[in-house]
PDB file of C-alpha atoms and ligand atoms in Angstrom:
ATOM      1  CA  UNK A   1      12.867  -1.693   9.195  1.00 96.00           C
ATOM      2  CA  UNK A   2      11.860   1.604   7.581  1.00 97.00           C
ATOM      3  CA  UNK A   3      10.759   0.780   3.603  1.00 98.00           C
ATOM      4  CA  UNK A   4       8.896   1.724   1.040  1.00 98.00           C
ATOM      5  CA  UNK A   5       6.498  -0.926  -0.746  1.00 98.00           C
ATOM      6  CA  UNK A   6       5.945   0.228  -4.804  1.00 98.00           C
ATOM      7  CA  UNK A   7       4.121  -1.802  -7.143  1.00 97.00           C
ATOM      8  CA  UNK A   8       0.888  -1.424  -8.690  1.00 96.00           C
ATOM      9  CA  UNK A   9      -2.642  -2.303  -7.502  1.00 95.00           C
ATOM     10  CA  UNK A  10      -2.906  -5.550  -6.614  1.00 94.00           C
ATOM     11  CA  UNK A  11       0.493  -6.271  -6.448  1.00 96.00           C
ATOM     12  CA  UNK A  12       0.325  -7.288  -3.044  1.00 95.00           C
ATOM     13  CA  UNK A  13       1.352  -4.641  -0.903  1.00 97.00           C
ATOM     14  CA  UNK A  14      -0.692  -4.973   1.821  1.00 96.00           C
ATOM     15  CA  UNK A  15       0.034  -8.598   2.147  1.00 95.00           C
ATOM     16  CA  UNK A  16       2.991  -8.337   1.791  1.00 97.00           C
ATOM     17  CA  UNK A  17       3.296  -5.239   4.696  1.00 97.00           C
ATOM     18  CA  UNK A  18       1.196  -7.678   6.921  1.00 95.00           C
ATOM     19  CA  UNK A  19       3.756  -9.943   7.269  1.00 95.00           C
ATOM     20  CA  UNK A  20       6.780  -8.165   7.725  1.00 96.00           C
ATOM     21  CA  UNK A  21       4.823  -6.104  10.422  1.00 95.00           C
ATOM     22  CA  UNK A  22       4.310  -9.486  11.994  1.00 93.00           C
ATOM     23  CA  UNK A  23       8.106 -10.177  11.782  1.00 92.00           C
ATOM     24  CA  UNK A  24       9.616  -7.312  13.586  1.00 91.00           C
ATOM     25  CA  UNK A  25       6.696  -5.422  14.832  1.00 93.00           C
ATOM     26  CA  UNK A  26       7.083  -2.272  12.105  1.00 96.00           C
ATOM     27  CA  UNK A  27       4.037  -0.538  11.710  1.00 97.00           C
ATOM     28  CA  UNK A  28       2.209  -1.017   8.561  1.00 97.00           C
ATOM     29  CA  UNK A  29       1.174   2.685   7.298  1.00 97.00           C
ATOM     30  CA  UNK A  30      -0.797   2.074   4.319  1.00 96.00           C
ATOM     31  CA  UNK A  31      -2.398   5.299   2.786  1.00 97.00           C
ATOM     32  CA  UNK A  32      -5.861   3.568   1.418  1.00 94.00           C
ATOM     33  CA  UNK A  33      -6.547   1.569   4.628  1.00 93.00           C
ATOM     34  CA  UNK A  34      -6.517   5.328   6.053  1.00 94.00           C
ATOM     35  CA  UNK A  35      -8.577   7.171   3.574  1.00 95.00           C
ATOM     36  CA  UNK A  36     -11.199   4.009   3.287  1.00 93.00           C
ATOM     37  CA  UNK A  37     -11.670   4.670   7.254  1.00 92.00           C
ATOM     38  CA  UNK A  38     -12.195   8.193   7.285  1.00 93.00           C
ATOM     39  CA  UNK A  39     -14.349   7.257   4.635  1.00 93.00           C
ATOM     40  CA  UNK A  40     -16.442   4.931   6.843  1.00 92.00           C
ATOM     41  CA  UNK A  41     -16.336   7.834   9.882  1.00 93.00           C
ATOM     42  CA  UNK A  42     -17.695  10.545   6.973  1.00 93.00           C
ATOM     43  CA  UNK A  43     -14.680  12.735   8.114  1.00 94.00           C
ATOM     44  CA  UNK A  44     -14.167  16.229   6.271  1.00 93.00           C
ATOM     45  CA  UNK A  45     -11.006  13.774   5.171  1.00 93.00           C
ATOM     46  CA  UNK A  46     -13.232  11.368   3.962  1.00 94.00           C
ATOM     47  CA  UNK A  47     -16.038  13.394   2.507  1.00 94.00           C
ATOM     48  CA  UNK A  48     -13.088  14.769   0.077  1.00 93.00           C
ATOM     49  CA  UNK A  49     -11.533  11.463  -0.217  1.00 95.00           C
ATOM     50  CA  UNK A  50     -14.334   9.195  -1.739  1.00 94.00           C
ATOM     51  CA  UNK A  51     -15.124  10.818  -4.973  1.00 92.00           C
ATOM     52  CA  UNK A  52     -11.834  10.348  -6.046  1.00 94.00           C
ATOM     53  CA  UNK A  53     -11.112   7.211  -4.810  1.00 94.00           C
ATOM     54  CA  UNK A  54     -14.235   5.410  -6.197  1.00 91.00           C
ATOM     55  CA  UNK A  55     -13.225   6.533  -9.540  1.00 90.00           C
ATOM     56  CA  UNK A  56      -9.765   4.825  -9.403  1.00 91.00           C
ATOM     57  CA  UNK A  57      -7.796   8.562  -9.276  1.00 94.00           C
ATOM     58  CA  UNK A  58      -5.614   9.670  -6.853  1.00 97.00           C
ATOM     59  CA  UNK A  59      -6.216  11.869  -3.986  1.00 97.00           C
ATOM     60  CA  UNK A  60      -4.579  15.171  -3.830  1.00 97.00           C
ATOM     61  CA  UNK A  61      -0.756  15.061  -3.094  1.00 97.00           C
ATOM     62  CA  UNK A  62      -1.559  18.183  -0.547  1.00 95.00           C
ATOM     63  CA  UNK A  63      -4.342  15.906   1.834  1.00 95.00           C
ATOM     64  CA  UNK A  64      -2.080  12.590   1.763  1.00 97.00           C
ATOM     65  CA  UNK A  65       1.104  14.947   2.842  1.00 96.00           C
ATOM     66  CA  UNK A  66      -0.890  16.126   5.481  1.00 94.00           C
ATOM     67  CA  UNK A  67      -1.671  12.405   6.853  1.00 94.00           C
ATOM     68  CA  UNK A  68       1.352  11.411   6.344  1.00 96.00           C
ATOM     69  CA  UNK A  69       3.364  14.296   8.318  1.00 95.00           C
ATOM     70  CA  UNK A  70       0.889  13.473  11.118  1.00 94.00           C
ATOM     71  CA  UNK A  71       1.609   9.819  11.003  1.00 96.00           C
ATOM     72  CA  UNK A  72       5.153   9.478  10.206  1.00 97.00           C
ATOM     73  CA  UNK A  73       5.382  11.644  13.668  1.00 95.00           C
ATOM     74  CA  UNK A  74       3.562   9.015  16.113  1.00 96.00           C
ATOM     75  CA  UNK A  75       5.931   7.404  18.457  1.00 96.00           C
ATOM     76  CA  UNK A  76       5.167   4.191  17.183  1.00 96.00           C
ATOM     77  CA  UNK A  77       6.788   4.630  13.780  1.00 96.00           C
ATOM     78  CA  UNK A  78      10.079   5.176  16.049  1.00 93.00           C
ATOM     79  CA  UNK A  79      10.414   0.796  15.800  1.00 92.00           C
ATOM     80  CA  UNK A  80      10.250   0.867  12.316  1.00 96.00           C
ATOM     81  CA  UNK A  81       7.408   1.283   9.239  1.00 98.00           C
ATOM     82  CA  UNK A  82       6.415  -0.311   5.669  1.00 98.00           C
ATOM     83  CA  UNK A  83       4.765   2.567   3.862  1.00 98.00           C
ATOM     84  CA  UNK A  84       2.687   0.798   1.880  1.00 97.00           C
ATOM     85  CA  UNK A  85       0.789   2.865  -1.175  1.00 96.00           C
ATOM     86  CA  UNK A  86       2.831   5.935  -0.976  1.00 98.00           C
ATOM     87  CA  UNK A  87       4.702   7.750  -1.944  1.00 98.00           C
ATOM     88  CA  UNK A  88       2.271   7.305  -5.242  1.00 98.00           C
ATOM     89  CA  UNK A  89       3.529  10.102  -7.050  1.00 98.00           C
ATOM     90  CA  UNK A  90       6.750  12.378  -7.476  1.00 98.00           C
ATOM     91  CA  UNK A  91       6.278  15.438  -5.693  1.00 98.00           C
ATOM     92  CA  UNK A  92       4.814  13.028  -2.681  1.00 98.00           C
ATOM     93  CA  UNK A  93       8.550  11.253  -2.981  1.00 98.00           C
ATOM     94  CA  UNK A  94       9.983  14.497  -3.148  1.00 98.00           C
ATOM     95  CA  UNK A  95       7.936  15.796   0.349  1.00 97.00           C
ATOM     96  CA  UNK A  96       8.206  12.680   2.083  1.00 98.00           C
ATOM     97  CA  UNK A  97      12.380  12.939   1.341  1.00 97.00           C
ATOM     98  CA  UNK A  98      12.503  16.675   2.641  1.00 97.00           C
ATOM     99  CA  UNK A  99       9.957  15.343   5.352  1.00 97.00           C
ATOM    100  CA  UNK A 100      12.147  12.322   6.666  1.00 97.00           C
ATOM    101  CA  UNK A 101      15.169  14.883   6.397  1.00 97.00           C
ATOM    102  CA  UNK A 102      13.640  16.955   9.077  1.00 96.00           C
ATOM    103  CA  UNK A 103      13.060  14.206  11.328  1.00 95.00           C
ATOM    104  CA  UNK A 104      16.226  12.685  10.940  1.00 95.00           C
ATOM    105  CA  UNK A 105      15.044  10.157   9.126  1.00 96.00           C
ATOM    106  CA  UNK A 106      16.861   7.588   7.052  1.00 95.00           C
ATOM    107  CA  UNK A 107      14.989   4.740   4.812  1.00 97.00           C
ATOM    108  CA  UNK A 108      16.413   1.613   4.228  1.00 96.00           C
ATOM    109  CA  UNK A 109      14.770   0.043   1.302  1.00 97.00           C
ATOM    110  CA  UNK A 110      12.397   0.394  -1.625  1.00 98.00           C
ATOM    111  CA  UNK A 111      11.087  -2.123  -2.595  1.00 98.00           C
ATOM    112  CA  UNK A 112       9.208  -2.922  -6.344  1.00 98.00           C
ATOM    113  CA  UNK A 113       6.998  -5.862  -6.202  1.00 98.00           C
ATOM    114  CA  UNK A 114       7.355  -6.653 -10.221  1.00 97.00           C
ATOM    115  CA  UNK A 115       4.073  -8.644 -10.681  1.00 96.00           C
ATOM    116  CA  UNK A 116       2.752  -9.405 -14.463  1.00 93.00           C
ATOM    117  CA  UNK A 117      -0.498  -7.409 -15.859  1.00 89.00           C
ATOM    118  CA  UNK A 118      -2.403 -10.588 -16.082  1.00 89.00           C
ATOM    119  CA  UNK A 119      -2.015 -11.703 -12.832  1.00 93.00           C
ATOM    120  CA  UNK A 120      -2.544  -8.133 -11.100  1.00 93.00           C
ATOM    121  CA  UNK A 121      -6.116  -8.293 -12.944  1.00 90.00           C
ATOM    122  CA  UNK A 122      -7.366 -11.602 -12.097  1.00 90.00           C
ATOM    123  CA  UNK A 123      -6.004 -10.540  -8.330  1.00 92.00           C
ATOM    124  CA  UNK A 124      -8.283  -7.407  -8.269  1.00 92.00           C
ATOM    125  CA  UNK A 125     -11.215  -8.822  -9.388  1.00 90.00           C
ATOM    126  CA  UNK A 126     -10.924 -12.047  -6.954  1.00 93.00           C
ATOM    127  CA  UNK A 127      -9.682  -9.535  -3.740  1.00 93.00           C
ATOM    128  CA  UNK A 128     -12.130  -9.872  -1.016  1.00 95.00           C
ATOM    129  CA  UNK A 129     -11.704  -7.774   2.439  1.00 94.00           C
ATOM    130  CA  UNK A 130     -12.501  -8.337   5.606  1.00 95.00           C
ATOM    131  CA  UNK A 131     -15.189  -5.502   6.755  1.00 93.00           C
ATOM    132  CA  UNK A 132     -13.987  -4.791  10.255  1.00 93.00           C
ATOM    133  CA  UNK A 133     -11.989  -1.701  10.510  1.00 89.00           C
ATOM    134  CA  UNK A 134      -9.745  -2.998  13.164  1.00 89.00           C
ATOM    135  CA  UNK A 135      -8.806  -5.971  11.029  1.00 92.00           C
ATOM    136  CA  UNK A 136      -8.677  -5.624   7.371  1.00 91.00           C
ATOM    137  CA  UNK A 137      -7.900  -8.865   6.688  1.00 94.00           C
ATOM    138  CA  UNK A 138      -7.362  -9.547   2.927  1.00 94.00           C
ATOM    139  CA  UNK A 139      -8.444 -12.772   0.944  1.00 96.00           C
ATOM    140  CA  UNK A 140      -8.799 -13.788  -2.354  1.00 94.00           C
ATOM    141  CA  UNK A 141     -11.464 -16.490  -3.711  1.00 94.00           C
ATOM    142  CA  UNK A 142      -8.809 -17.996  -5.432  1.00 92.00           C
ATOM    143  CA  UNK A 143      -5.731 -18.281  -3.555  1.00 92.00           C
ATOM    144  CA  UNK A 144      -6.491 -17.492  -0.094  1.00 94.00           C
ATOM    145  CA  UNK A 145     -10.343 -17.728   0.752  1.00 97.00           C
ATOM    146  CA  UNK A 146     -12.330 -17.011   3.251  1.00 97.00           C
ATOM    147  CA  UNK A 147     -14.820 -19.352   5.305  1.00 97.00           C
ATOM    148  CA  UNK A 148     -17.294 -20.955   3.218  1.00 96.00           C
ATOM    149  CA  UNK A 149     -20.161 -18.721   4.347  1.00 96.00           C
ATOM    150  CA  UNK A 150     -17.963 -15.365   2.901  1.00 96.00           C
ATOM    151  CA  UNK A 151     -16.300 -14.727   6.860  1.00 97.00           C
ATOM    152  CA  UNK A 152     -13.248 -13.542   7.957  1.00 98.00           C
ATOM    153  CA  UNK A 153     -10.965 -16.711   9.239  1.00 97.00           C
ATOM    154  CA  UNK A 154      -9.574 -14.381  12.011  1.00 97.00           C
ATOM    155  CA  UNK A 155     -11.987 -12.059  13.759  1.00 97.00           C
ATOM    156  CA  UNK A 156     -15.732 -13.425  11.791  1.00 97.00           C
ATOM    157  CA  UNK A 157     -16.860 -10.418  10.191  1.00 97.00           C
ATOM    158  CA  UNK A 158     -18.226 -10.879   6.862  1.00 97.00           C
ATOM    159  CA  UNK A 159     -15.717 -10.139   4.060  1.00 97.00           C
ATOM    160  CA  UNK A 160     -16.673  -7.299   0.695  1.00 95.00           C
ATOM    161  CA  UNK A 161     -15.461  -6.258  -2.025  1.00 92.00           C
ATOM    162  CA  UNK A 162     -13.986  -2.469  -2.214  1.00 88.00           C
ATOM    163  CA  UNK A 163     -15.981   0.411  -3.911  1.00 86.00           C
ATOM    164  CA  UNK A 164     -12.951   0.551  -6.265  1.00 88.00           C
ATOM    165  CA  UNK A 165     -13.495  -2.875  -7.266  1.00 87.00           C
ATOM    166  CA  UNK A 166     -15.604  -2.100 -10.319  1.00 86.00           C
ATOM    167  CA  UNK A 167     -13.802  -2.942 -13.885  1.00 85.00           C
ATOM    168  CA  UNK A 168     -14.059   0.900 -14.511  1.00 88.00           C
ATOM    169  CA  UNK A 169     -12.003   1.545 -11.526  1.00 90.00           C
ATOM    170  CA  UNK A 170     -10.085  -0.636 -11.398  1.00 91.00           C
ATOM    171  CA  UNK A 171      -8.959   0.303 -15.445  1.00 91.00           C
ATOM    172  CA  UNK A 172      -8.461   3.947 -14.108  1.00 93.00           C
ATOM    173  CA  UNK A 173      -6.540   2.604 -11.382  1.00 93.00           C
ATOM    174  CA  UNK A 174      -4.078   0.538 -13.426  1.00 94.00           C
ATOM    175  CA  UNK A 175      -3.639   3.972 -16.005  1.00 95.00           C
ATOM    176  CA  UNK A 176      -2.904   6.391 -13.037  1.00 96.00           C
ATOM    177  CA  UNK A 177      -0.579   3.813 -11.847  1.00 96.00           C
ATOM    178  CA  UNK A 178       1.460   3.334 -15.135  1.00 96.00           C
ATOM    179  CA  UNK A 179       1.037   7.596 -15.535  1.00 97.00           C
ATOM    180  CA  UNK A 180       1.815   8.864 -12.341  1.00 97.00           C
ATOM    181  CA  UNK A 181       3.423   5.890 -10.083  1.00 97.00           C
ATOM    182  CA  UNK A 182       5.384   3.953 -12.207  1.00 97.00           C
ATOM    183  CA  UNK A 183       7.962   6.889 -12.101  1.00 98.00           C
ATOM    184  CA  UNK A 184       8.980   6.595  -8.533  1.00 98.00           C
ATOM    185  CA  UNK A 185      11.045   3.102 -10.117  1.00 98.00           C
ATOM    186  CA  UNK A 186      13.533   5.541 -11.738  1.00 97.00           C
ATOM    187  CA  UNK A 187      13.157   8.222  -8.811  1.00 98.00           C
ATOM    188  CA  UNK A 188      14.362   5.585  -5.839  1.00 98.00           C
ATOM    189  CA  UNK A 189      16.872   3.944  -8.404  1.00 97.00           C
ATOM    190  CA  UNK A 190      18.822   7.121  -8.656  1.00 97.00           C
ATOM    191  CA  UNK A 191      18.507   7.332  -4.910  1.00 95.00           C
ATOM    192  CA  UNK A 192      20.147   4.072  -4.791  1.00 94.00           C
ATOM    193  CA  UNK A 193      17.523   2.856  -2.639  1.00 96.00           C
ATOM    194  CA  UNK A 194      15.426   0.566  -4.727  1.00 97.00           C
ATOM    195  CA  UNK A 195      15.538  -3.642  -4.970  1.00 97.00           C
ATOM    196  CA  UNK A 196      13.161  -4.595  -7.771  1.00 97.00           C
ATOM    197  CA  UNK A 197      11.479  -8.006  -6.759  1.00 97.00           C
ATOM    198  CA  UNK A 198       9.808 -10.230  -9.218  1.00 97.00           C
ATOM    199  CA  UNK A 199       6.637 -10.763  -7.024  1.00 95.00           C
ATOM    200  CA  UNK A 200       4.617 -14.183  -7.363  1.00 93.00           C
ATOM    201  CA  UNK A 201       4.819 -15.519  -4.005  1.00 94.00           C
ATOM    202  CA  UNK A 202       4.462 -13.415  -0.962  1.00 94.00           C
ATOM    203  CA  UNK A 203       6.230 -15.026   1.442  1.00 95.00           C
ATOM    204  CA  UNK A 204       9.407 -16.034  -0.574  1.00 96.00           C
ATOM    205  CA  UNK A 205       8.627 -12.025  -1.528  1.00 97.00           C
ATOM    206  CA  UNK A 206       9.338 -11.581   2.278  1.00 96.00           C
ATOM    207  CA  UNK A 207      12.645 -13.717   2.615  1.00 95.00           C
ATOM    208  CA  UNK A 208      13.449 -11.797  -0.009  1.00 96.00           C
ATOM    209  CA  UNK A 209      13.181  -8.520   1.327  1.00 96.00           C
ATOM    210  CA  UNK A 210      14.640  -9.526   4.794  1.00 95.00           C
ATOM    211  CA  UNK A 211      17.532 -11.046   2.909  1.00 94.00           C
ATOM    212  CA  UNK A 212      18.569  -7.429   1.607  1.00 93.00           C
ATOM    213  CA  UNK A 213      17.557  -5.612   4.397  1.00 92.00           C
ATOM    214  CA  UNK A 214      20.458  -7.928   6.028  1.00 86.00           C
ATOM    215  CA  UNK A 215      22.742  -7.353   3.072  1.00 61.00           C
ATOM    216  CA  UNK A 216      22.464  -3.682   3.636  1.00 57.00           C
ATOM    217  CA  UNK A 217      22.608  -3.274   7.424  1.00 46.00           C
TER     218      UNK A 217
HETATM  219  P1  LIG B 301      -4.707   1.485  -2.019  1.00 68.12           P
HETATM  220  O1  LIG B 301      -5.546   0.917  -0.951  1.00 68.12           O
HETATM  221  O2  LIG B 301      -3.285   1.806  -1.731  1.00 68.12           O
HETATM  222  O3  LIG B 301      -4.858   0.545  -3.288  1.00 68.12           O
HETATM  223  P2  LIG B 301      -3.809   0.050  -4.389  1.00 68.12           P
HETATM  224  O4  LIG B 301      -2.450   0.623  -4.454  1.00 68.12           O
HETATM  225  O5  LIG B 301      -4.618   0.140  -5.602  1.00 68.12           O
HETATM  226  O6  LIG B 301      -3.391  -1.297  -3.882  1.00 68.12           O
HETATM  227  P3  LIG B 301      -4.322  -2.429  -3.487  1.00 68.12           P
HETATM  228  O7  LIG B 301      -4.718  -2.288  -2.044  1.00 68.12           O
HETATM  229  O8  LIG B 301      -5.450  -2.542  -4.485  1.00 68.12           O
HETATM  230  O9  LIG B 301      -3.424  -3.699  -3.741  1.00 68.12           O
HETATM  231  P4  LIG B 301      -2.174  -4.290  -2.954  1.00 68.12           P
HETATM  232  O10 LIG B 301      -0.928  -4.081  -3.769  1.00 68.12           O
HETATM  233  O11 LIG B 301      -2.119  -3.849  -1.517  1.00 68.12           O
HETATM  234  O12 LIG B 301      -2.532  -5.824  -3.058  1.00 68.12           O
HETATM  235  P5  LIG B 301      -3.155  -6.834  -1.975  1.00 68.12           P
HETATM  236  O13 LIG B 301      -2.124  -7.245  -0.965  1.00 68.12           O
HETATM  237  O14 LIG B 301      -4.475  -6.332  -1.458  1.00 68.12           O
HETATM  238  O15 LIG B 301      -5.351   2.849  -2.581  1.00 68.12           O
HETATM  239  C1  LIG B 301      -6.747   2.951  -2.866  1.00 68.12           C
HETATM  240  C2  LIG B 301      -7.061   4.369  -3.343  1.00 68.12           C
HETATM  241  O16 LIG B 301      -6.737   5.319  -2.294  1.00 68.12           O
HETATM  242  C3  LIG B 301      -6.257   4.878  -4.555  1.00 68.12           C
HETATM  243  O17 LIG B 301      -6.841   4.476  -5.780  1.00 68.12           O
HETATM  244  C4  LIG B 301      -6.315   6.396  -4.331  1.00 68.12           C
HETATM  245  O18 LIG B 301      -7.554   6.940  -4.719  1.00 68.12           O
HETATM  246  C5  LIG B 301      -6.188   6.533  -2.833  1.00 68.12           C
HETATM  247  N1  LIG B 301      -4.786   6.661  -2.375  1.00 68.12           N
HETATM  248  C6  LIG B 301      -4.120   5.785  -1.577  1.00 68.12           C
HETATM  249  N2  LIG B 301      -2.879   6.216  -1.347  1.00 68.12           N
HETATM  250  C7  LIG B 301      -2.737   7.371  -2.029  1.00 68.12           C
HETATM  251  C8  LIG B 301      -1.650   8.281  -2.199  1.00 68.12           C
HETATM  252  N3  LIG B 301      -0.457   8.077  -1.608  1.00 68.12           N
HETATM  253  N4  LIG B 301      -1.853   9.371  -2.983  1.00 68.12           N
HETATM  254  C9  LIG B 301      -3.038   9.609  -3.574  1.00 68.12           C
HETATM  255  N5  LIG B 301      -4.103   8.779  -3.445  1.00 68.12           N
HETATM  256  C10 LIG B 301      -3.955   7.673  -2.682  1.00 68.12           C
HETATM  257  O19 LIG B 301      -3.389  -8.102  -2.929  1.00 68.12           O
HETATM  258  C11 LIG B 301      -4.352  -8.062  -3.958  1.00 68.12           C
HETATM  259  C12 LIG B 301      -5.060  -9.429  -4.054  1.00 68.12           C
HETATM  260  O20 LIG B 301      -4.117 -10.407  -4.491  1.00 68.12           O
HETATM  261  C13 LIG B 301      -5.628  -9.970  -2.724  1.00 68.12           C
HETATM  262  O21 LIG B 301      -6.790 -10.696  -2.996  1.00 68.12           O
HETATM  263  C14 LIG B 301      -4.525 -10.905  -2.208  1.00 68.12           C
HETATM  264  O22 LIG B 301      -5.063 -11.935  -1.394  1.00 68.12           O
HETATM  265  C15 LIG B 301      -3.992 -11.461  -3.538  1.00 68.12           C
HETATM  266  N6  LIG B 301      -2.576 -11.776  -3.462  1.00 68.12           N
HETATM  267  C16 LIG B 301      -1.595 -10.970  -2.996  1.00 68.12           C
HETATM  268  N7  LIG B 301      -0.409 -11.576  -3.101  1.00 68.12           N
HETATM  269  C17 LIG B 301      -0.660 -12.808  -3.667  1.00 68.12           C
HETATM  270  C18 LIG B 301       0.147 -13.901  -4.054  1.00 68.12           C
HETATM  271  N8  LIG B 301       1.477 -13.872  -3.862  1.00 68.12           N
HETATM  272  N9  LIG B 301      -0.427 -14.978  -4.630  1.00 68.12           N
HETATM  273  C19 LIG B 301      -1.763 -15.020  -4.842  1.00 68.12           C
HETATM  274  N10 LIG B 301      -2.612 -14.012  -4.488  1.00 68.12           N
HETATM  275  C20 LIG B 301      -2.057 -12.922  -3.911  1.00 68.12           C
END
């Protein structure tokens, strides 16, 4: 498959990219697991990343088209790939059409996961994430813990809590969101791309999304 995940933060884009890569093997490509680990590595990337990031704005549409022209041009996005965080605003969806054009290219699906304000919030501020790089497991206290002790079930890392967890971030994240992402609804609709999913449950959220990528094949 080769979709687009919108929705806002905490919506459940990267859980819900996990397991459709586990389906079909499509690579998840998710912009903040790749900025968070140049991040870690203090890369010139990640030196100019982190400032913004920790304050809940986004990173300039010139850097993220750079990673993304890289990535989107690995052999292993050949099988298929759930971009999951971007595009994030338009002139990203407006380089990432003119760069799928040049590499022949053609998207499936976008999908919205359609999650209420209320339960995006209590989701943020309950998130917890597993601390190894090569894993990134995600949790939540709530609805999907991990061990007793605060480890990841799958690898045994202890699990955090991002640097944009704070409630000023996270605020700042939920206003850029509404300002500059939001948009990209009425961009893919006119595309005819875009399925609009009203997101509670992830893995229904997956049948879902399988279910019209079937329709539409
Ligand atoms: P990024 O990492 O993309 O963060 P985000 O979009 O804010 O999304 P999140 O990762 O917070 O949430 P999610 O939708 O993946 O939800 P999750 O599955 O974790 O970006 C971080 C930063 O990087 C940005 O602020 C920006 O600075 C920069 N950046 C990234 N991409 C960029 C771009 N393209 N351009 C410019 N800057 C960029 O789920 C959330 C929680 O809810 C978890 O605890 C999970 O367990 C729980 N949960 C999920 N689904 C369910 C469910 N169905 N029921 C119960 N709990 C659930």
């Amino acid at each position: 498959m080769k979709i687009i995940l919108l929705g806002a933060p905490g919506a459940g884009k990267g859980t819900v990219a996990k397991l459709l890569s586990a389906f079909d093997g499509s690579v998840q490509i998710s912009t903040g697991d790749i900025l968070r680990a140049a991040v870690r590595e203090r890369s010139d990337l990640g030196k100019k990343a982190k400032e913004y990031m920790d304050k809940g704005d986004l990173v300039p549409d010139s850097l993220i088209m750079k990673i993304m022209e890289e990535r989107l041009r690995e052999p292993d996005c050949e099988k298929g790939f759930i971009l999951d965080g971007f595009p994030r605003t338009i002139p990203q969806a407006e380089d990432l059409k003119m760069l799928l054009e040049k590499l022949n290219v053609q998207l499936d699906l976008v999908i919205n996961l359609d999650v209420p304000k209320e339960v995006i919030l209590d989701r943020l501020t309950t998130r917890r994430t597993c601390s190894n790089p090569d894993c990134q497991a995600i949790y939540n206290i709530k609805s999907n813990p991990p061990t007793p002790d605060g480890k990841c079930t799958i690898c045994g890392s202890p699990v955090i809590q991002r640097d944009d967890e704070t409630e000023e971030a996270i605020t700042n994240r939920l206003e850029t969101y509404n300002e500059k992402t939001a948009p990209l609804i009425g961009f893919y609709g006119t595309e005819g791309l875009l399925r609009n999913i009203f997101s509670l449950n992830s893995k229904e959220t997956v049948e879902e999304i399988k279910e019209s990528l079937k329709l539409k094949v």
